Short mmCIF file of C-alpha atoms in Angstrom, two decimals:
data_model
loop_
_atom_site.label_atom_id
_atom_site.label_comp_id
_atom_site.label_asym_id
_atom_site.label_seq_id
_atom_site.Cartn_x
_atom_site.Cartn_y
_atom_site.Cartn_z
CA MET A 12 8.26 8.78 1.03
CA LEU A 13 6.76 9.93 -2.75
CA ASP A 14 9.52 7.85 -4.28
CA PHE A 15 9.10 4.53 -1.58
CA LYS A 16 7.20 2.20 -3.36
CA PRO A 17 4.41 -0.11 -1.29
CA CYS A 18 3.25 -3.58 -2.42
CA ARG A 19 0.50 -5.91 -0.29
CA VAL A 20 1.46 -8.24 1.30
CA ILE A 21 -1.90 -10.28 1.72
CA GLN A 22 -3.33 -11.21 -1.47
CA SER A 23 -5.93 -12.59 0.13
CA TYR A 24 -8.86 -9.18 -0.45
CA LYS A 25 -12.14 -8.71 -2.74
CA ILE A 26 -13.73 -5.11 -4.03
CA GLU A 27 -16.07 -4.64 -4.39
CA ASN A 28 -17.96 -1.47 -5.36
CA ASN A 29 -14.45 0.04 -5.46
CA LYS A 30 -14.39 -0.65 -1.68
CA ALA A 31 -11.66 -3.22 -0.59
CA SER A 32 -11.73 -5.38 2.40
CA ILE A 33 -8.94 -7.42 3.08
CA ILE A 34 -8.49 -10.18 5.19
CA GLY A 35 -5.79 -10.50 7.54
CA PHE A 36 -4.00 -12.62 9.84
CA ASN A 37 -6.34 -11.32 13.75
CA HIS A 38 -9.49 -9.17 11.17
CA VAL A 39 -10.54 -8.11 7.83
CA VAL A 40 -9.93 -4.71 7.00
CA GLU A 41 -12.16 -2.22 5.14
CA LEU A 42 -10.91 0.72 3.08
CA ASN A 43 -12.83 3.41 0.76
CA SER A 44 -12.98 3.96 -2.24
CA VAL A 45 -10.28 6.41 -1.65
CA SER A 46 -7.74 4.02 -0.55
CA THR A 47 -9.02 1.37 -2.64
CA VAL A 48 -7.03 2.69 -4.94
CA LEU A 49 -3.71 2.40 -2.77
CA TRP A 50 -4.39 -0.67 -2.33
CA LYS A 51 -4.41 -2.18 -5.89
CA MET A 52 -1.76 0.26 -6.94
CA SER A 53 0.36 -1.58 -3.99
CA ASN A 54 1.98 -3.56 -6.41
CA GLY A 55 5.93 -2.45 -5.67
CA LYS A 56 6.23 -1.10 -8.67
CA ASN A 57 4.17 1.85 -8.26
CA THR A 58 5.98 5.28 -5.78
CA VAL A 59 3.60 6.42 -3.45
CA LYS A 60 3.98 10.52 -6.18
CA ASP A 61 1.69 7.94 -8.89
CA ILE A 62 -0.52 6.23 -6.38
CA ILE A 63 -1.58 10.16 -5.52
CA THR A 64 -1.16 11.38 -9.54
CA GLU A 65 -4.01 8.47 -9.77
CA ILE A 66 -6.25 9.79 -7.05
CA LEU A 67 -6.27 12.89 -7.95
CA ASN A 68 -7.51 12.52 -11.09
CA ILE A 69 -10.11 10.08 -10.13
CA PHE A 70 -11.24 11.39 -7.99
CA ASP A 71 -10.94 14.80 -8.66
CA ILE A 72 -9.87 16.31 -5.33
CA SER A 73 -6.78 19.76 -5.18
CA ASP A 74 -5.32 19.59 -2.64
CA GLU A 75 -2.10 17.17 -2.81
CA ASN A 76 -0.88 17.90 0.25
CA LYS A 77 -4.31 16.79 2.63
CA VAL A 78 -3.82 13.44 0.30
CA TYR A 79 -0.50 12.49 0.69
CA ASP A 80 -0.58 13.28 4.70
CA ASP A 81 -3.48 10.41 4.79
CA ILE A 82 -2.67 7.73 2.15
CA LYS A 83 0.81 8.54 4.36
CA LYS A 84 -1.21 7.69 7.14
CA LEU A 85 -2.55 4.39 5.14
CA ILE A 86 -0.10 3.43 4.87
CA ASP A 87 1.36 3.18 7.40
CA MET A 88 -1.53 1.49 8.91
CA LEU A 89 -1.43 -1.06 6.99
CA HIS A 90 2.55 -1.51 6.94
CA ASN A 91 2.03 -1.75 10.39
CA GLU A 92 -1.37 -4.11 10.82
CA GLY A 93 1.69 -6.78 8.12
CA LEU A 94 -0.55 -6.32 5.34
CA LEU A 95 1.32 -3.71 3.47
CA ILE A 96 5.70 -3.48 2.46
CA LYS A 97 6.09 0.55 3.49
CA ASN A 98 8.79 -0.14 -0.08
CA TRP A 99 9.14 -2.39 -1.74
CA ASP A 100 12.86 -4.59 -3.27
CA PRO A 101 13.17 -7.12 -5.64
CA LEU A 102 15.76 -8.41 -3.40
CA TYR A 103 13.99 -8.55 0.21
CA LYS A 104 13.46 -12.22 0.13
CA ASP A 105 17.17 -12.35 -1.73
CA LYS A 106 18.57 -9.87 1.68
CA ILE A 107 17.23 -11.69 3.99
CA GLY A 108 19.01 -15.33 2.93
CA ILE A 109 21.63 -13.41 3.30
CA LEU A 110 21.40 -12.99 6.71
CA THR A 111 19.60 -15.67 7.85
CA ARG A 112 22.03 -18.80 6.14
CA GLY A 113 25.62 -17.50 8.13
CA ASN A 114 23.78 -17.55 11.01
#
């Protein structure tokens, strides 16, 4: 999962005081400052490893395994809420089009 490139699906969000509020389909998701780093970097270009490295540097955290576990849980939660794609593929729309065109 370290090579995954998460990508935001929802662009309706605001960041104030290093905390994000994501306006989802059914409710608002509030993120703390560490989780907001994940959200801001989830553009389909940064890997999970890049995001973890940034979090470790910004917050001077030494336990990389704990950060990885927390980020993995957060990515899973945001994905399940329909707010984030776990591993962005720039050809995703083309692949979906191929699957649905002939059917």
